[in-house]
mmCIF file of C-alpha atoms in Angstrom:
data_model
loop_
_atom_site.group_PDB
_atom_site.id
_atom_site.type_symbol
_atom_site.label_atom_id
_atom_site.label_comp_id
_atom_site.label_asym_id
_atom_site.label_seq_id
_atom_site.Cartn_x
_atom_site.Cartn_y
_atom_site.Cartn_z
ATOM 1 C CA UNK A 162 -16.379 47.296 -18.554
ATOM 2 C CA UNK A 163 -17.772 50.586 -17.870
ATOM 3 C CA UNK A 164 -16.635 53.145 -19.512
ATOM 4 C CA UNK A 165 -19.226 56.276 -18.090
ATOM 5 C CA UNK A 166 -22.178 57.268 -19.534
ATOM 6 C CA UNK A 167 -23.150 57.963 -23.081
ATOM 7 C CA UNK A 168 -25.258 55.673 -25.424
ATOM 8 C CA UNK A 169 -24.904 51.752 -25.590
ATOM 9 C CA UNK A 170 -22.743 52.239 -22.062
ATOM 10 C CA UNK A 171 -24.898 49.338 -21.183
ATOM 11 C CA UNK A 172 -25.030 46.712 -23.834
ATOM 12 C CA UNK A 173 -22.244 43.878 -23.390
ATOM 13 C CA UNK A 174 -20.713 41.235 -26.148
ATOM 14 C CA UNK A 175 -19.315 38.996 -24.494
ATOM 15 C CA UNK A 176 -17.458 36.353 -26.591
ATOM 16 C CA UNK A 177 -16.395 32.519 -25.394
ATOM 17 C CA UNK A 178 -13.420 30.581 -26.343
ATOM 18 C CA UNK A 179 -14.178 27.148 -27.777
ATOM 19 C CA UNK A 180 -13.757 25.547 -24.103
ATOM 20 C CA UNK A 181 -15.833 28.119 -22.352
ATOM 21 C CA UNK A 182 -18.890 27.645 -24.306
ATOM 22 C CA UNK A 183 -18.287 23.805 -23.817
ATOM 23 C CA UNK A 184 -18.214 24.656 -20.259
ATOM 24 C CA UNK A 185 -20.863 26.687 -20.296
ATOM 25 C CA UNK A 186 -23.606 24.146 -23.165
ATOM 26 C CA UNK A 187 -26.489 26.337 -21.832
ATOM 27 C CA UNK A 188 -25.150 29.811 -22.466
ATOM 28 C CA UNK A 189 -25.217 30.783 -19.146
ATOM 29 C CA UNK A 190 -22.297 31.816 -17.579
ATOM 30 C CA UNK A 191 -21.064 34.339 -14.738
ATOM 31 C CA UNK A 192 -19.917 37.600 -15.462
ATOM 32 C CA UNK A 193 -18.123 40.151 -13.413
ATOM 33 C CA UNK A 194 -18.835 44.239 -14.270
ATOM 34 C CA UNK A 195 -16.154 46.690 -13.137
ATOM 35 C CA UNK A 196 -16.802 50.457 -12.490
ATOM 36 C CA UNK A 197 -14.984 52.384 -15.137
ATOM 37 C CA UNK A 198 -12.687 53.540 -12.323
ATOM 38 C CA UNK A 199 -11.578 49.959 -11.589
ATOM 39 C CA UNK A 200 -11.692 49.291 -15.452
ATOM 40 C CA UNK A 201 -9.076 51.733 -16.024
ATOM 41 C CA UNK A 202 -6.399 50.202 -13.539
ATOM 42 C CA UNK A 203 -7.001 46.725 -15.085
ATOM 43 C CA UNK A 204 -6.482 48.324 -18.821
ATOM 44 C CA UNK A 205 -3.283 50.496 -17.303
ATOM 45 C CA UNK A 206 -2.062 47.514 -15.945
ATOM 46 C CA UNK A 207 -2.601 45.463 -18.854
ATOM 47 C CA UNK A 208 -0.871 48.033 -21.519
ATOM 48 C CA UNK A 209 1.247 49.801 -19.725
ATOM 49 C CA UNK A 210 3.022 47.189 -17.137
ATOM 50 C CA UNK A 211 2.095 44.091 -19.066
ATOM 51 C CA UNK A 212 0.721 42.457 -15.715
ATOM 52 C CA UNK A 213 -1.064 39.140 -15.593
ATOM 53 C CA UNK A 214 -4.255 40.717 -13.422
ATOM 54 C CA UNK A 215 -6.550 38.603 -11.842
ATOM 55 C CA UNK A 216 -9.993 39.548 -10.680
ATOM 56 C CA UNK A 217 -11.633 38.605 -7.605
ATOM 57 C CA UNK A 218 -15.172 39.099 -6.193
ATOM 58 C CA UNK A 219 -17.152 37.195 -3.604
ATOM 59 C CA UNK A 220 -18.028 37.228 -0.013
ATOM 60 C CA UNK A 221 -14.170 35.566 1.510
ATOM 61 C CA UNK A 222 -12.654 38.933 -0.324
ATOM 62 C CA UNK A 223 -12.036 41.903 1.859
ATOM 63 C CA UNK A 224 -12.202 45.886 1.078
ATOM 64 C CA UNK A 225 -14.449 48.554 1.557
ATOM 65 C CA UNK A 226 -18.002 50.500 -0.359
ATOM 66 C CA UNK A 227 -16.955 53.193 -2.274
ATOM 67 C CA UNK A 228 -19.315 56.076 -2.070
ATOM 68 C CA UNK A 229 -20.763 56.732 -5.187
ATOM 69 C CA UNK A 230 -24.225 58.862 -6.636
ATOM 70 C CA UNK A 231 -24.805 55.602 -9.007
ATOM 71 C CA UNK A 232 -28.547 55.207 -9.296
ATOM 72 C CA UNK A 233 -29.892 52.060 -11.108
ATOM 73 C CA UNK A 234 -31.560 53.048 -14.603
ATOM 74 C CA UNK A 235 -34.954 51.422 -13.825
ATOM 75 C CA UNK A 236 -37.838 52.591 -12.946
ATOM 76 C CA UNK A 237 -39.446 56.577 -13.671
ATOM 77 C CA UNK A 238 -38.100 59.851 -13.056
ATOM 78 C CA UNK A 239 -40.632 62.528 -12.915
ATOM 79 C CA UNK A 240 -39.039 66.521 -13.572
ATOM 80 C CA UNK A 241 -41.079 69.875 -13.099
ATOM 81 C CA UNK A 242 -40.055 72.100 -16.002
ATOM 82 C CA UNK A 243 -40.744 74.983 -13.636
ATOM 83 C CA UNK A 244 -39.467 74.311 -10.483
ATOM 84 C CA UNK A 245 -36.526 72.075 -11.380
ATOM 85 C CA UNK A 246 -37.669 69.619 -8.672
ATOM 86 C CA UNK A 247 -37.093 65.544 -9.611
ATOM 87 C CA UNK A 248 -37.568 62.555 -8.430
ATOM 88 C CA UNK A 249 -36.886 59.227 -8.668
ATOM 89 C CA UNK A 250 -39.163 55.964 -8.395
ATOM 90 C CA UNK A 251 -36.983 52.677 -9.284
ATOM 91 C CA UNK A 252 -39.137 50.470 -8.275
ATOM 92 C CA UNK A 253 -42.037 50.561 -10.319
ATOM 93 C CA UNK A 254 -40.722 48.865 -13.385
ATOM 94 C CA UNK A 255 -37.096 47.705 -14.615
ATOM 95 C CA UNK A 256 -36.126 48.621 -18.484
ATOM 96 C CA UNK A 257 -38.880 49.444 -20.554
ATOM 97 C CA UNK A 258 -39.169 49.625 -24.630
ATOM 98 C CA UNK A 259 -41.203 52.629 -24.733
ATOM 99 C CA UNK A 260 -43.468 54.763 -22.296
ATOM 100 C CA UNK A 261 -46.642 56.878 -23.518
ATOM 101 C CA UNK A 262 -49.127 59.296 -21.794
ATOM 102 C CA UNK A 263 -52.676 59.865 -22.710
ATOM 103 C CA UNK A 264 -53.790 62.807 -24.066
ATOM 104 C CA UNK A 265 -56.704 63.182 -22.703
ATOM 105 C CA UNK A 266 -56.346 61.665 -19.090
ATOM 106 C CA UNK A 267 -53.748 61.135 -15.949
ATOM 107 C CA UNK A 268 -52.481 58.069 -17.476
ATOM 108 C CA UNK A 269 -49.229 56.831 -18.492
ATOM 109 C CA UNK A 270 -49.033 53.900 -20.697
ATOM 110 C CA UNK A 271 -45.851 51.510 -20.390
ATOM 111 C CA UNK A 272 -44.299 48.931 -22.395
ATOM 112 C CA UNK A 273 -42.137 46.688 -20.030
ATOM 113 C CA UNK A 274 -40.474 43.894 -21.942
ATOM 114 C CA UNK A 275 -41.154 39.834 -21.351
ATOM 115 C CA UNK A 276 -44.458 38.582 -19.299
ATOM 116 C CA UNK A 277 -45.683 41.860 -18.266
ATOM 117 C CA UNK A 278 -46.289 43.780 -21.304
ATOM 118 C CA UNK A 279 -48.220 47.209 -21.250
ATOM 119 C CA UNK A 280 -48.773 48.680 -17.992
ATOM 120 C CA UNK A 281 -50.754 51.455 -17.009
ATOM 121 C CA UNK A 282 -50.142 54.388 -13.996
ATOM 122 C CA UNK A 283 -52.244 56.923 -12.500
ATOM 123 C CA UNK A 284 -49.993 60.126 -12.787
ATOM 124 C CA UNK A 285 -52.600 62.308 -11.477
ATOM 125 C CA UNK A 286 -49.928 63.189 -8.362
ATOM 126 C CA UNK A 287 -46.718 62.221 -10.522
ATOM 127 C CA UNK A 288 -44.148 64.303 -8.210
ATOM 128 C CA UNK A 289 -45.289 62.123 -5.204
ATOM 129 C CA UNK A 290 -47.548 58.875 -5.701
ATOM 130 C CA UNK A 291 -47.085 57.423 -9.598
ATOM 131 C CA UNK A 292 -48.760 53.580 -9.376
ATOM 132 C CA UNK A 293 -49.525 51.070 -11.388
ATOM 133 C CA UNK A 294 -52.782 50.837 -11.123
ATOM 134 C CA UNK A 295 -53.937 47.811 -14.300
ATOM 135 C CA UNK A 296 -51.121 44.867 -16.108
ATOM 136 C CA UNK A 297 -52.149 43.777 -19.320
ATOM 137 C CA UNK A 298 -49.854 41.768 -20.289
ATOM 138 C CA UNK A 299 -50.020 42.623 -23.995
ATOM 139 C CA UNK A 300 -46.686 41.907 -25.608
ATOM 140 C CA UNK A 301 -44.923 44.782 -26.680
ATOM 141 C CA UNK A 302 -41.771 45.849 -27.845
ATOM 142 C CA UNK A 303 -39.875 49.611 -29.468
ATOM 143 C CA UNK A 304 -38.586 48.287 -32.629
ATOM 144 C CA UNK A 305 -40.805 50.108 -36.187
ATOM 145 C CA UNK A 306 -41.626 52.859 -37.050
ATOM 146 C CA UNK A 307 -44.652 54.558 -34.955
ATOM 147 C CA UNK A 308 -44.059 57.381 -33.124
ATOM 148 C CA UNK A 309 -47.370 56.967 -31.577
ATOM 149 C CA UNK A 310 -47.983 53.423 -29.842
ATOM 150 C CA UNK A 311 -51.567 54.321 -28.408
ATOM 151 C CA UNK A 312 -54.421 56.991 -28.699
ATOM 152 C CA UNK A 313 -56.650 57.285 -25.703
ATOM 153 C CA UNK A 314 -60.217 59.062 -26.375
ATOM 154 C CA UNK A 315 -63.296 59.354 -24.625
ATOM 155 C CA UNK A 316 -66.850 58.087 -26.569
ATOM 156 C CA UNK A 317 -69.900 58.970 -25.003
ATOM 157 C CA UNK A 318 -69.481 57.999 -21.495
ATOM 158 C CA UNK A 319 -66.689 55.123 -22.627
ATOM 159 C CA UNK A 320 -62.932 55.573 -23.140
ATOM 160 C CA UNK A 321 -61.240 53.388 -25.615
ATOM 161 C CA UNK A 322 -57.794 53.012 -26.267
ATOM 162 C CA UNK A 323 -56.337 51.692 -28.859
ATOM 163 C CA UNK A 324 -53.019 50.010 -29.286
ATOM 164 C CA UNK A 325 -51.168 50.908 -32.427
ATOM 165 C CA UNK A 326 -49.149 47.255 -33.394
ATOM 166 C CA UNK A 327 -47.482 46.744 -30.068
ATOM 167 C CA UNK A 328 -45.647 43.838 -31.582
ATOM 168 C CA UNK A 329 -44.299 45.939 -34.645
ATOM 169 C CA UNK A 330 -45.680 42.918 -36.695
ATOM 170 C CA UNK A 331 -48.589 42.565 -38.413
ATOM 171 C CA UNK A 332 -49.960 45.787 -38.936
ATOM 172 C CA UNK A 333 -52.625 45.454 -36.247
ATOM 173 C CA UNK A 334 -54.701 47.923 -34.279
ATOM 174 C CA UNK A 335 -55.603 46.409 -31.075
ATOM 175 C CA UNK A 336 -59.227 48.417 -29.369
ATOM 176 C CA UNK A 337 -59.686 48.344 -25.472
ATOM 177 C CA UNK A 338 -62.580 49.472 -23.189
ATOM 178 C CA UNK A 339 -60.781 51.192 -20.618
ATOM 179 C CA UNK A 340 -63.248 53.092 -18.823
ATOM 180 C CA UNK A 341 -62.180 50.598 -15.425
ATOM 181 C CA UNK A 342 -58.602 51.147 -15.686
ATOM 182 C CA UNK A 343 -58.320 48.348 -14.036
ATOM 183 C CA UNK A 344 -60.104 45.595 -16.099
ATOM 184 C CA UNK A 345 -59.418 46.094 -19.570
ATOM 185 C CA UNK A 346 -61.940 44.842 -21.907
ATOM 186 C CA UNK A 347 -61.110 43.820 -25.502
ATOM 187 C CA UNK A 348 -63.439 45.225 -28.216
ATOM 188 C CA UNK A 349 -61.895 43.571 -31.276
ATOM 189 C CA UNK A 350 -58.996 44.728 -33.720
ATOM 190 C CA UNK A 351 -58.579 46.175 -37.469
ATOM 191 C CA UNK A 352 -55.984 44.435 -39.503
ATOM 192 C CA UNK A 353 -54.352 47.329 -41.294
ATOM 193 C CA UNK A 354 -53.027 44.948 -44.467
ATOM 194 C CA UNK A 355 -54.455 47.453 -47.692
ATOM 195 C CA UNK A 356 -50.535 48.205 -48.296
ATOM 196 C CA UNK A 357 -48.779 44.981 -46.871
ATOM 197 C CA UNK A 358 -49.913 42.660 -44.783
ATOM 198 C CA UNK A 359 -47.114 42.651 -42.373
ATOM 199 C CA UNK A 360 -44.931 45.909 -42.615
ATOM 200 C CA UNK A 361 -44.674 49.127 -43.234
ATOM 201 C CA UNK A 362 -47.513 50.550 -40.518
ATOM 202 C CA UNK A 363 -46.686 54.118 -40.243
ATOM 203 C CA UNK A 364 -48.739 56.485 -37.807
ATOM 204 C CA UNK A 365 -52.181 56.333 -36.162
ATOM 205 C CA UNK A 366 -53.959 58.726 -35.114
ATOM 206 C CA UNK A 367 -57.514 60.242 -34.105
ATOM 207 C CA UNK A 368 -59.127 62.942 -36.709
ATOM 208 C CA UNK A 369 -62.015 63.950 -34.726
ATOM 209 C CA UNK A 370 -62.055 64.243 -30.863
ATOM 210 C CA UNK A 371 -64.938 60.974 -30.547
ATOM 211 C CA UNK A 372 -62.607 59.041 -32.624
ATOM 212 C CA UNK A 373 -64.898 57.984 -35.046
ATOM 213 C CA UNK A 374 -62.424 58.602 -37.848
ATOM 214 C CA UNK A 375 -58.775 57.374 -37.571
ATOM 215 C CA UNK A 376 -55.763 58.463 -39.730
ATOM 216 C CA UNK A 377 -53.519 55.978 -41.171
ATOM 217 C CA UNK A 378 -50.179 56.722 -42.895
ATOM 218 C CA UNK A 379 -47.859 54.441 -44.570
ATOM 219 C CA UNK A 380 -43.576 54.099 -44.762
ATOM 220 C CA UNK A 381 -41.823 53.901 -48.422
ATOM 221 C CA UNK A 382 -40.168 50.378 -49.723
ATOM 222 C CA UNK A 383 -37.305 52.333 -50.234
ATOM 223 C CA UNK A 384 -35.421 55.819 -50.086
ATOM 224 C CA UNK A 385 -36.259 57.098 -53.101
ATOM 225 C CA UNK A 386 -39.639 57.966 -51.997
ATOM 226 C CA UNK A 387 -40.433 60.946 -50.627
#
């Protein structure tokens, strides 16, 4: 059910009776969304008139489209802080786990869960013509604790980029040539393991603009350090 628009609007529980997961062994099932318009007559119905409601869907049932300004979720939506102007591209990507620009060039790094992993756009005309211009498929995800995933520099006449743990596991700093945006080339990686060998990777960061020297900071075990 859809209940408008605030924070986990989107994420669904959906719990089976003994005989529907029977019917369903592979966990698969259909499952009809109302608007939170159409919600609220089935709940009124429900509570108020104690009606046995029945929901159908399909293409043998008549009625009409509804107008609505719905817009799917997906994608990027570009705003000028000075003009007020925005816009809309859905179709780029679907959800993502976390999106990233560079700091030094027209680029916009994005995580897009499953096969395709990090992707990277040429924003150099964002209002009109964002593309995705290189896939990686690096496996990434949003869970931990950087606020940083990448850091994009320029060394001599290279640019390297490197990818803070996009896995959140293992504590490992992944280095790319990616002076041809579109054919990444991998240099090697550090294993960041002198605290844990696992956890706990905090921030990463560039000291110097040629990124010879990189930060590294570190999350407590527990909440009584500060």
């Amino acid at each position: 059910l859809d209940h408008g628009n605030f924070e986990g609007d989107q994420e669904s529980i959906i719990h089976l009776s003994e005989a529907e997961y029977l019917m369903w062994p592979s966990n698969s099932m259909p499952v009809l969304f109302l608007s939170s318009a159409a919600s609220e007559k089935v709940e009124e119905a429900v509570r108020v008139d104690g009606q046995d409601v029945k929901i159908a869907a399909g293409p043998s049932i008549g009625g009409s489209n509804a107008e609505s300004d719905f817009s799917i979720g997906g994608g990027l939506r570009v705003y000028n802080m000075f003009t007020e102007e925005k816009k809309h591209f859905p179709n780029l990507f679907s959800t993502v786990d976390w999106i990233e620009a560079s700091d030094s060039r027209p680029l916009l790094f994005v995580c897009v869960p499953g096969e395709t992993g990090i992707v990277m756009l040429d924003i150099s005309d964002p209002m009109n013509n964002p593309r995705i211009i290189a896939e990686t498929q690096i496996r990434c995800r949003r869970r931990g604790w950087a606020d940083y995933r990448l850091i994009d520099f320029q060394r001599g006449d290279r640019w390297i980029t490197t990818i803070v743990d996009p896995s959140d596991y293992g504590n490992l700093l992944y280095y790319y040539d990616t002076t041809d945006v579109t054919g990444w080339v991998y240099i090697g990686q550090l294993h960041a393991n002198w605290e844990n060998a696992q956890d706990g990777l905090g921030q990463v960061r560039n000291v110097d603009p040629a990124g010879l020297l990189q930060v590294v900071t570190w999350h407590c075990s527990d909440v009584f350090c500060g």
